[in-house]
Amino acid sequence: MRLLLLLVLALGWIELHAQDASEPNVFRDAQAGYRLRYPRGWQLERKPGNATATFYTGNAGRAAEVLASVQAAPPACKQLLTDSVWLGIRQQPQAQVLRLSEHDNGASHEVRYDYTYSAAPAPALRTHVVGRRIWRNGYEYRLEYQAAISEDHDYLPEARQLLESLAFVAPLPSAPPAAPKPQVVQSCDDKMYGIAALRSRNGIWEDDCRTIHEFSVSNPSAQPTIHKLVLPFQSYALAKGLDNCLYSVTKAPTDAPELVYRYNPATREGAYTPWRLPAQGEENVWISAATDKRGDLYFITSDGNKLVKVSPTDSTVTVVWDNDPVRRAPYFTAIGFSGAGTHANFCIDDNNTVYQVYSTDGSLLKIDLGTRQPSPELIQIDGLPKRGGYSDVLLQEAASGKRVLYLAGPKALYRVDLDNRQAELVRRGIYTDLAGCNLFDVATPPVQAPPAMAAAAAAPAPATPEAPRANMWRGRILDAVTLQPLPQTQFKLRNSVGEEINVRLGADGSFAIEVEPGRSYVGQAKLDGYVAANSFYSANAGSYAEDILLQPLAVGVTLPLNNVQFQQGKAILLSSSHSALDQLVGILSANPGVSIELQGHTDNVGDPQKNLVLSQKRAAAVKTYLVHHGIATERISSVGFGGTKPKASNARESTRRLNRRVEFKILSVQ
């Protein structure tokens, strides 16, 4: 009896011990007021004084990581969160956006995202990123999983549980204290900056346009301080604000509104601002930027036709001109002919005079910013190389108090004596734009740091009703094999009330469509040589983004027939399958030289031989449907594989159902 009792107790202890071992660990951040549960077998790393907690696991090293962090984020960040995440993902190499969704319940604002990217060309492993970013009471909470796609099977389910376990368990933390905003004298320091056009990698020069070089006006020929790859995009335009921070915008010819990015050289931190420049116009880029004596920032397009002013003190964005004033100058025919270089790169002095440089020979142009009147003279500078490649000008004040003009020329930076119209070489280097502002020293209300800066210490604004935000459906249309953009795709949008529009794509294949809450939308993408694709969106819970992949019609490619369903255990098509099959009919009708093989698959439940026969019959049923809708029978073959080729685990129903499918393989393209 005693032995039996001991055995029962021992077995009970083992059972309880096993239950305890399965319970997740608990992590609490008392200061930030949140809790996470992380799986047994995962490790926690948190360094003293660091607001980031790292959870990691793996048989060898850190195969998978989840990072949790909290940082100050003033109220305007709430409205910028989705834009910031979307733009950040697009800057990753070979990125594919699987899903980005937005949720706002008033007290908090959350963006969930899921994407993959590859830092090297195929067949390099792709990295999978799944995350949540939540704005709440002046703080941003960020949770993010990263691992190679090959590790997803082992670690992604547990990582998702960790991400979902976030719970706020304490009163909201106090918002950062308000910073005083007295009337001050804003003074630019003596540092000037340039965007490096090239960088050397393994002895080979390649495009850069993301790295910034920092110079001192007192000795610009000295070795610069390098801010390597600090811009999240390639850029031609850089301005320095009176806050000694740098402002830039992408050089991509998107012909769409773009956010200005702010980089603080002192802290080496950056983030998108809420300031959105208007569309550049077709075949144009933002090519240059400058600052005036009030601290306003200016951006200009490559054709000189659009100059835009951003006022940091009130966050307004204004179009200064939308037609190039230089067209009225008597010398315009000499520099404005077809094939001529640009003359848009510019700076502004303290008298509101715009200086521009003609890229072909370094000649200078002047425009009165107030009257938009160009000077009648084209100023020639001696001492410059004859070859073209002049990319910017910048006025600075030397230590002697004398005004000096710097000119970014072909493979070098030059200093120009304007009185004598003479240039001298300062240092070697190729720069797309220059930035500085020590010419200005004026009393002004302080420049308000854009609220998107995560480290900004600004108090939350008083609660005011927010204007309703439009829901946006965004994405890109990409080649499914190369992930290169397909901007020539015909993309048509149709909503649930029958309205239909043709959507124009950006140069990077992107689209952004304002949608009406409560309606559902279907987007159809068509391009010769590719399988047409449909995408669906219901505008209920906030903005949404997802890339649309077009599969090329190439021999050997196997594609799924999504939403093709049968009666259980039978080869009888359900009516819900007709939409997907009709789409395949359309593809084959539009491409009469294409022949295909239909492939049926089942899961592994039941008798393997019966599963094989069922898969053959289901593939044949799809062929019958296609033939009845006008596709020649000789263009279609069918085969069944039963459960021999699973694409997901058969261990549970949620993944087993993915194995019950019909696919088609392209056999020939004529």
XYZ file of C-alpha atoms in Angstrom:
670
model
C 0.000 0.000 0.000
C 2.807 2.352 0.905
C 4.635 1.513 -2.322
C 1.493 2.215 -4.358
C 1.016 5.559 -2.610
C 4.595 6.561 -3.323
C 4.157 5.601 -6.962
C 0.987 7.669 -7.284
C 2.670 10.646 -5.654
C 5.690 10.270 -7.915
C 3.557 10.104 -11.051
C 1.565 13.104 -9.863
C 4.765 15.073 -9.299
C 6.015 14.179 -12.785
C 2.704 15.307 -14.295
C 2.730 18.578 -12.383
C 6.357 19.137 -13.282
C 5.559 18.605 -16.966
C 2.704 21.087 -16.751
C 4.959 23.662 -15.112
C 7.605 23.145 -17.794
C 5.051 23.903 -20.497
C 4.025 27.182 -18.923
C 5.692 30.203 -20.569
C 8.078 32.472 -18.759
C 6.822 35.929 -17.808
C 8.690 39.172 -18.457
C 7.513 42.416 -16.844
C 8.720 45.927 -17.477
C 7.415 47.748 -14.417
C 8.550 51.162 -15.605
C 6.892 50.869 -19.011
C 3.894 49.007 -17.571
C 3.703 45.998 -19.863
C 4.083 42.224 -19.666
C 5.122 39.532 -22.146
C 5.029 35.750 -21.971
C 7.847 33.959 -23.767
C 8.175 30.209 -24.420
C 10.268 27.824 -22.393
C 13.537 27.301 -24.216
C 13.771 30.946 -25.269
C 16.391 33.121 -23.590
C 16.034 36.710 -22.360
C 18.741 39.334 -22.678
C 18.442 42.829 -21.255
C 21.388 45.075 -20.545
C 21.288 47.518 -17.605
C 19.895 50.906 -18.609
C 18.688 49.582 -21.973
C 14.974 49.863 -22.782
C 15.184 46.958 -25.251
C 14.550 43.355 -24.220
C 15.732 40.613 -26.579
C 14.210 37.133 -26.610
C 16.104 34.558 -28.651
C 16.287 30.848 -29.356
C 18.008 28.351 -31.631
C 19.993 25.166 -31.570
C 23.135 26.964 -32.718
C 23.343 30.641 -31.883
C 20.395 32.970 -32.303
C 18.279 31.381 -35.005
C 15.294 33.592 -34.127
C 14.910 36.817 -32.163
C 12.069 38.929 -30.844
C 12.933 42.469 -29.765
C 10.714 44.464 -27.412
C 11.320 48.176 -26.888
C 9.599 51.335 -25.654
C 10.483 54.891 -26.580
C 8.996 58.352 -26.271
C 6.778 59.329 -29.199
C 4.706 62.539 -29.104
C 1.049 62.507 -30.243
C 1.668 63.316 -33.903
C 3.520 60.002 -34.168
C 0.139 58.322 -33.887
C -0.832 59.623 -37.308
C 2.601 58.916 -38.815
C 3.011 55.359 -37.594
C 1.575 53.599 -40.646
C 3.475 55.786 -43.116
C 6.703 55.283 -41.210
C 6.395 51.483 -41.185
C 5.329 51.312 -44.847
C 8.192 53.505 -46.043
C 10.692 51.718 -43.845
C 9.765 48.310 -45.261
C 10.045 49.583 -48.826
C 13.645 50.589 -48.180
C 14.657 47.017 -47.340
C 16.425 45.152 -50.182
C 14.242 42.761 -52.180
C 11.335 43.390 -49.809
C 7.949 41.723 -50.186
C 5.106 43.071 -48.047
C 2.932 40.145 -47.008
C 0.591 42.214 -44.863
C 0.451 45.604 -43.163
C -2.681 46.592 -41.279
C -3.730 49.492 -39.086
C -6.009 49.519 -36.029
C -7.093 52.588 -34.062
C -9.296 52.456 -30.975
C -8.803 56.099 -29.980
C -6.595 55.548 -26.942
C -3.983 53.679 -28.939
C -2.953 53.194 -32.526
C -1.414 49.939 -33.755
C 0.298 48.845 -36.951
C 0.911 45.141 -37.573
C 3.299 44.133 -40.315
C 4.619 40.993 -41.959
C 7.267 41.059 -44.686
C 10.348 39.318 -46.047
C 13.552 40.705 -47.500
C 16.940 39.536 -48.720
C 20.179 41.422 -48.187
C 21.791 39.574 -51.101
C 20.616 38.383 -54.534
C 18.957 34.987 -54.932
C 19.511 32.230 -53.947
C 20.470 33.894 -50.650
C 18.180 33.130 -47.718
C 15.372 35.576 -47.115
C 14.655 37.059 -43.709
C 11.122 37.036 -42.300
C 9.995 39.958 -40.145
C 6.722 40.034 -38.185
C 5.977 42.893 -35.854
C 3.660 45.174 -33.931
C 4.124 48.890 -33.283
C 1.691 50.520 -30.873
C 1.392 54.215 -30.037
C -0.053 54.743 -26.543
C -0.091 57.892 -24.417
C 3.091 59.462 -25.771
C 5.071 56.236 -26.127
C 5.672 53.733 -28.889
C 5.848 50.037 -28.027
C 7.612 47.890 -30.601
C 7.691 44.082 -30.837
C 9.481 42.471 -33.771
C 10.402 38.918 -34.773
C 13.251 38.259 -37.206
C 14.597 34.967 -38.511
C 15.566 33.279 -41.746
C 12.502 31.926 -43.546
C 13.993 28.457 -43.201
C 13.583 28.780 -39.416
C 9.884 29.726 -39.529
C 8.664 26.151 -39.213
C 10.448 25.730 -35.891
C 10.127 29.152 -34.310
C 7.474 31.362 -35.949
C 4.429 29.848 -34.147
C 6.065 30.422 -30.757
C 7.184 33.902 -31.789
C 3.622 34.807 -32.789
C 2.421 33.709 -29.361
C 5.045 35.953 -27.793
C 3.942 38.911 -29.923
C 0.289 38.314 -29.055
C 1.009 38.017 -25.330
C 1.607 41.754 -24.868
C -0.519 43.059 -22.005
C -0.520 46.444 -20.296
C -0.516 45.689 -16.579
C 0.033 49.063 -14.926
C -1.290 52.606 -15.204
C -0.052 54.479 -18.231
C 3.462 55.827 -17.701
C 3.812 59.554 -17.355
C 4.323 61.345 -20.629
C 7.705 63.013 -21.166
C 7.926 66.464 -19.557
C 7.245 69.501 -21.651
C 10.297 71.299 -22.945
C 10.262 75.092 -22.535
C 9.938 77.041 -25.763
C 11.228 80.566 -25.152
C 12.092 83.085 -27.832
C 15.676 82.221 -28.661
C 18.401 83.028 -31.118
C 18.727 80.086 -33.460
C 22.303 79.734 -34.649
C 23.603 77.261 -37.152
C 26.939 75.742 -36.277
C 29.848 75.832 -38.718
C 29.344 72.328 -40.011
C 28.386 71.702 -43.611
C 27.290 68.438 -45.157
C 27.146 66.649 -48.481
C 25.396 63.512 -49.737
C 28.071 61.137 -51.063
C 27.181 59.959 -54.567
C 29.476 56.910 -54.520
C 31.000 54.448 -52.090
C 33.702 51.833 -52.461
C 32.933 48.208 -51.660
C 35.703 45.627 -52.063
C 37.564 48.045 -54.305
C 34.569 48.593 -56.608
C 32.744 51.929 -56.786
C 28.959 51.782 -56.588
C 26.034 54.170 -56.157
C 25.475 55.430 -52.629
C 23.365 58.589 -52.160
C 22.529 57.491 -48.579
C 25.797 58.365 -46.805
C 26.408 61.911 -45.525
C 29.846 63.548 -45.167
C 30.291 66.181 -42.455
C 32.802 69.045 -42.967
C 33.918 71.994 -40.888
C 33.813 75.380 -42.607
C 37.064 76.270 -40.849
C 38.844 73.427 -42.646
C 36.684 71.766 -45.319
C 39.715 70.067 -46.875
C 40.192 67.913 -43.745
C 38.953 64.333 -43.672
C 35.153 64.437 -43.200
C 33.165 62.662 -40.524
C 31.243 59.856 -42.217
C 27.577 59.202 -41.410
C 27.337 55.898 -43.261
C 24.048 54.919 -44.913
C 21.993 57.012 -42.475
C 19.287 57.903 -45.003
C 16.635 55.198 -45.466
C 16.519 55.955 -49.201
C 18.796 57.252 -51.947
C 18.575 61.033 -52.164
C 19.767 63.991 -54.217
C 18.357 66.647 -51.846
C 19.677 67.768 -48.445
C 18.942 70.860 -46.323
C 20.202 71.883 -42.900
C 17.667 73.396 -40.520
C 18.302 76.031 -37.866
C 18.102 73.160 -35.377
C 21.339 71.803 -36.907
C 19.475 68.749 -38.171
C 19.403 67.562 -41.776
C 16.299 67.137 -43.925
C 16.021 64.992 -47.028
C 13.578 63.272 -49.381
C 13.855 60.276 -51.689
C 15.199 60.661 -55.219
C 12.795 58.011 -56.527
C 10.671 59.355 -59.436
C 7.425 58.276 -57.795
C 5.258 61.189 -58.962
C 3.509 60.783 -55.611
C 3.529 62.705 -52.311
C 6.662 61.928 -50.259
C 7.506 62.471 -46.578
C 10.533 64.523 -45.534
C 13.074 62.657 -43.397
C 14.936 64.274 -40.487
C 18.415 63.160 -39.400
C 20.196 64.473 -36.311
C 23.984 64.277 -36.871
C 24.664 64.806 -33.156
C 22.718 61.734 -32.031
C 22.895 59.846 -35.350
C 19.157 59.211 -35.121
C 16.536 59.841 -37.755
C 12.820 59.455 -38.494
C 10.189 60.613 -40.942
C 8.526 63.949 -40.268
C 4.827 64.675 -40.890
C 5.788 67.055 -43.717
C 4.656 65.664 -47.041
C 5.872 67.143 -50.317
C 3.441 67.097 -53.255
C 3.938 64.848 -56.276
C 6.993 65.846 -58.310
C 5.410 65.455 -61.739
C 6.163 62.895 -64.423
C 9.834 62.039 -65.071
C 10.961 64.303 -62.237
C 12.842 63.854 -58.969
C 13.510 66.042 -55.947
C 17.023 67.111 -56.921
C 18.077 69.758 -54.378
C 17.158 71.394 -51.065
C 18.110 74.576 -49.194
C 17.366 76.721 -46.126
C 16.479 80.406 -45.805
C 17.129 82.887 -42.989
C 13.826 82.033 -41.256
C 14.765 78.361 -41.094
C 12.245 77.366 -43.745
C 13.263 74.407 -45.893
C 12.968 74.371 -49.682
C 12.901 71.451 -52.125
C 13.027 71.710 -55.924
C 12.354 69.303 -58.803
C 14.948 68.393 -61.421
C 13.254 70.455 -64.146
C 13.143 73.535 -61.880
C 9.393 73.852 -62.353
C 8.343 73.150 -58.774
C 9.796 74.797 -55.664
C 8.179 73.806 -52.355
C 8.628 75.444 -48.943
C 8.325 73.594 -45.627
C 7.928 75.788 -42.519
C 9.034 73.814 -39.431
C 7.527 76.359 -37.021
C 3.951 75.634 -38.141
C 4.433 72.459 -40.244
C 2.927 74.018 -43.376
C 3.965 72.900 -46.855
C 3.564 75.499 -49.620
C 4.264 75.470 -53.353
C 6.402 78.584 -54.008
C 6.318 78.300 -57.776
C 5.108 75.738 -60.290
C 6.802 77.203 -63.351
C 10.549 77.751 -63.686
C 11.299 81.525 -63.440
C 14.559 81.041 -65.379
C 12.468 80.495 -68.502
C 12.020 84.285 -68.553
C 15.771 84.973 -68.484
C 17.419 86.197 -71.717
C 20.013 83.394 -71.564
C 17.498 80.566 -71.132
C 17.789 79.307 -74.712
C 21.506 78.731 -74.092
C 20.879 76.390 -71.140
C 17.313 75.162 -71.665
C 17.618 73.320 -74.977
C 16.720 69.638 -75.346
C 19.438 67.486 -73.815
C 20.918 70.321 -71.740
C 21.961 69.748 -68.135
C 19.835 70.789 -65.173
C 20.066 74.206 -63.532
C 17.815 73.442 -60.545
C 20.424 72.768 -57.800
C 20.341 75.802 -55.538
C 20.937 77.655 -52.276
C 19.413 80.807 -50.730
C 21.270 83.739 -49.146
C 20.140 86.081 -46.356
C 18.750 88.561 -48.915
C 16.342 85.968 -50.325
C 18.398 85.529 -53.466
C 18.326 82.057 -54.986
C 21.626 80.894 -56.488
C 21.423 78.039 -58.987
C 24.187 76.205 -60.847
C 24.134 75.042 -64.469
C 25.324 71.438 -64.293
C 27.129 71.501 -67.647
C 29.776 74.170 -66.919
C 29.222 75.486 -63.365
C 27.750 78.856 -64.410
C 25.627 80.568 -61.751
C 22.067 81.883 -62.052
C 20.282 84.225 -59.638
C 16.574 84.625 -58.864
C 14.848 87.044 -56.492
C 12.778 84.697 -54.339
C 10.272 87.411 -53.445
C 9.508 88.598 -56.972
C 10.394 85.352 -58.820
C 12.413 87.556 -61.176
C 15.603 86.028 -62.654
C 18.781 88.085 -62.990
C 19.586 88.828 -66.647
C 23.200 87.656 -66.240
C 24.589 84.130 -66.446
C 27.653 84.289 -64.170
C 30.729 82.492 -65.504
C 33.271 81.153 -62.983
C 36.981 80.767 -63.797
C 39.105 77.890 -62.538
C 36.542 75.135 -63.038
C 36.976 72.000 -65.185
C 35.227 72.249 -68.524
C 33.497 68.879 -68.220
C 30.024 68.770 -66.716
C 28.814 67.345 -63.446
C 28.135 70.378 -61.229
C 25.513 69.261 -58.737
C 25.015 71.960 -56.071
C 25.967 75.322 -54.552
C 26.081 76.458 -50.927
C 26.800 79.864 -49.387
C 28.625 79.790 -46.058
C 30.321 82.369 -43.860
C 34.051 81.847 -43.307
C 35.788 82.474 -39.977
C 36.946 85.826 -41.370
C 33.325 86.850 -41.839
C 33.660 86.736 -45.615
C 30.931 85.036 -47.603
C 32.119 81.966 -49.500
C 30.290 79.891 -52.086
C 30.982 76.164 -52.251
C 30.299 74.305 -55.464
C 29.979 70.531 -55.843
C 31.673 69.797 -59.139
C 32.879 66.811 -61.144
C 34.729 64.602 -58.644
C 35.604 67.543 -56.370
C 34.365 70.281 -54.043
C 35.304 73.855 -55.017
C 35.366 77.163 -53.136
C 34.320 80.206 -55.180
C 35.328 83.823 -54.597
C 32.202 85.559 -55.879
C 33.841 88.997 -56.002
C 36.536 87.763 -58.386
C 34.485 84.914 -59.879
C 37.362 82.537 -59.268
C 37.190 78.919 -58.052
C 39.746 76.783 -56.238
C 39.698 73.080 -55.450
C 39.013 72.237 -51.795
C 38.895 68.444 -51.775
C 38.115 65.407 -53.900
C 34.701 63.771 -53.722
C 31.393 63.518 -55.582
C 28.364 64.980 -53.801
C 24.751 65.149 -54.964
C 23.804 68.042 -52.667
C 25.364 70.317 -50.034
C 23.781 71.612 -46.819
C 24.682 74.315 -44.312
C 23.182 77.435 -42.759
C 25.799 79.354 -40.742
C 24.996 82.380 -42.892
C 21.924 82.928 -40.745
C 21.800 84.106 -37.111
C 18.345 85.448 -36.339
C 15.876 85.674 -33.473
C 12.996 83.382 -34.208
C 10.604 81.011 -32.485
C 12.435 77.742 -32.043
C 12.185 75.164 -34.767
C 9.889 72.457 -33.480
C 11.436 69.048 -33.875
C 9.151 66.974 -36.099
C 7.061 64.730 -33.882
C 8.145 61.625 -35.740
C 11.506 61.791 -33.985
C 11.293 58.980 -31.485
C 13.577 60.675 -28.986
C 11.783 64.005 -29.018
C 10.916 65.236 -25.534
C 7.701 67.062 -26.234
C 4.607 66.985 -24.059
C 1.443 65.523 -25.524
C -0.825 68.140 -26.994
C -4.173 68.776 -25.278
C -6.786 66.293 -26.330
C -8.630 67.619 -29.363
C -10.954 65.802 -31.727
C -9.009 64.345 -34.625
C -10.161 64.793 -38.179
C -11.337 61.524 -39.666
C -8.484 59.747 -41.390
C -9.001 58.293 -44.819
C -8.355 54.588 -45.154
C -5.611 53.835 -47.641
C -5.052 50.668 -49.626
C -1.412 50.525 -50.582
C 0.946 48.072 -52.166
C 3.264 47.362 -55.040
C 2.986 45.127 -58.079
C 6.117 43.004 -58.394
C 7.510 40.164 -60.464
C 6.985 37.050 -58.325
C 10.402 35.638 -59.241
C 12.698 38.680 -59.172
C 10.572 40.968 -56.923
C 11.332 43.778 -59.350
C 8.583 46.411 -59.818
C 6.198 46.154 -62.756
C 5.015 49.770 -63.225
C 3.628 49.016 -66.695
C 0.947 46.728 -65.225
C -2.691 47.569 -65.890
C -4.291 47.791 -62.443
C -8.048 48.196 -62.235
C -10.020 48.746 -59.032
C -13.692 47.896 -58.543
C -15.685 48.487 -55.354
C -18.755 46.786 -53.931
C -21.153 49.331 -55.465
C -19.836 48.743 -58.987
C -17.589 51.781 -59.367
C -14.433 51.083 -61.382
C -11.244 53.089 -61.853
C -7.878 52.563 -63.504
C -5.075 53.000 -60.969
C -1.831 54.634 -61.997
C 1.316 52.975 -60.635
C 4.484 54.719 -59.524
C 7.883 54.001 -61.047
C 8.463 51.478 -58.258
C 5.194 49.691 -59.062
C 3.479 51.228 -56.039
C -0.105 52.370 -55.641
C -1.948 54.238 -52.905
C -5.736 54.416 -53.118
C -8.070 56.246 -50.757
C -10.948 53.914 -49.989
C -14.293 54.419 -48.316
C -14.869 52.629 -44.989
C -17.485 49.905 -45.117
C -16.912 48.969 -48.732
C -15.043 46.018 -50.212
C -12.679 46.331 -53.151
C -11.190 44.081 -55.805
C -8.009 45.028 -57.626
C -7.126 43.220 -60.854
C -3.566 43.351 -62.179
C -2.837 42.381 -65.798
C 0.389 42.421 -67.784
C 1.357 40.594 -70.965
C 3.562 37.617 -70.203
C 2.242 37.244 -66.656
C -0.597 35.462 -64.926
C -3.276 37.993 -63.980
C -3.815 38.397 -60.247
C -6.659 39.655 -58.092
C -6.350 41.271 -54.675
C -9.168 41.883 -52.196
C -9.606 44.461 -49.440
C -12.451 45.367 -47.088
C -12.094 48.933 -45.825
C -13.365 48.394 -42.307
C -10.610 48.446 -39.713
C -8.070 50.931 -41.079
C -5.461 51.269 -43.784
C -3.929 48.193 -45.318
C -0.936 47.301 -47.499
C 0.090 44.180 -49.372
C 2.313 43.569 -52.384
C 0.736 41.876 -55.402
C 2.983 39.343 -57.124
C 2.553 38.546 -60.816
C 3.824 35.131 -61.865
C 5.585 35.103 -65.235
C 4.215 32.717 -67.842
C 7.349 30.584 -68.069
C 7.823 26.907 -68.791
C 8.179 24.866 -65.615
C 6.392 27.327 -63.334
C 3.794 25.714 -61.046
C 1.006 27.937 -59.747
C -1.799 27.334 -57.227
C -5.477 27.450 -58.079
C -6.631 29.225 -54.958
C -10.162 28.674 -53.655
C -10.839 25.609 -55.830
C -12.931 23.398 -53.540
C -14.733 20.065 -53.797
C -17.392 18.185 -51.908
C -15.759 16.273 -49.061
C -14.224 13.016 -50.284
C -15.535 13.578 -53.829
C -14.439 15.096 -57.139
C -17.469 17.378 -57.464
C -16.579 21.063 -57.734
C -18.302 23.527 -55.414
C -19.786 26.634 -57.003
C -17.387 28.741 -54.939
C -14.610 27.428 -57.202
C -15.982 28.999 -60.374
C -14.370 32.404 -59.872
C -10.841 30.979 -59.666
C -11.457 28.607 -62.570
C -12.905 31.389 -64.709
C -9.724 33.346 -64.061
C -7.678 30.409 -65.382
C -9.982 30.253 -68.423
C -9.185 33.916 -69.028
C -5.437 33.318 -68.789
C -5.551 30.418 -71.253
C -7.846 32.306 -73.627
C -5.541 35.322 -73.636
C -2.477 33.126 -74.190
C -3.416 30.505 -76.820
C 0.185 29.252 -77.018
C 0.212 28.094 -73.406
C -0.391 24.462 -72.464
C -0.694 23.255 -68.873
C -0.708 20.221 -66.615
C -3.316 20.135 -63.846
C -1.994 18.535 -60.652
C -4.293 17.202 -57.929
C -3.165 16.749 -54.311
C -4.723 15.482 -51.078
C -3.653 15.278 -47.454
C -2.377 12.007 -45.943
C -5.528 11.050 -44.049
C -6.997 7.709 -45.096
C -5.931 5.073 -47.603
C -3.045 6.326 -49.812
C -4.356 4.534 -52.916
C -7.818 6.051 -52.517
C -6.227 9.470 -52.045
C -4.268 9.001 -55.272
C -7.417 8.141 -57.217
C -9.298 11.068 -55.650
C -6.551 13.515 -56.609
C -6.612 12.223 -60.215
C -10.387 12.603 -60.420
C -10.269 16.125 -59.002
C -7.636 17.224 -61.531
C -9.778 15.676 -64.285
C -12.850 17.547 -63.003
C -11.005 20.840 -63.337
C -9.956 19.898 -66.886
C -13.578 19.152 -67.760
C -14.601 22.601 -66.514
C -11.937 24.306 -68.624
C -12.849 22.353 -71.765
C -16.548 23.155 -71.294
C -15.540 26.828 -71.228
C -13.757 26.771 -74.567
C -10.198 25.621 -73.865
C -8.945 22.935 -76.287
C -8.550 19.571 -74.583
C -5.134 18.967 -76.150
C -3.762 21.992 -74.273
C -4.552 20.400 -70.910
C -3.242 17.263 -69.247
C -4.019 16.136 -65.719
C -2.294 14.066 -63.068
C -2.866 13.175 -59.414
C -0.258 12.807 -56.692
C -2.424 11.898 -53.719
C -0.711 12.889 -50.495
C 2.861 12.384 -51.727
C 3.698 16.058 -52.205
C 2.538 18.000 -49.132
C 3.259 21.723 -48.988
C 2.533 22.007 -45.254
C 2.491 19.868 -42.137
C -0.122 17.106 -41.897
C 0.081 17.155 -38.094
C -2.938 19.423 -37.605
C -5.990 20.428 -39.607
C -5.078 24.121 -39.861
C -2.092 23.238 -42.062
C -3.335 19.893 -43.422
C -6.052 21.636 -45.427
C -3.324 23.454 -47.382
C -2.299 20.099 -48.841
C -5.754 19.522 -50.369
C -5.268 21.554 -53.516
C -5.103 21.737 -57.304
C -2.189 23.417 -59.061
C -1.255 23.916 -62.692
C 2.181 23.650 -64.259
C 3.058 25.472 -67.470
C 4.310 22.942 -70.031
C 4.845 25.178 -73.048
C 4.638 28.815 -74.098
C 4.563 29.643 -77.801
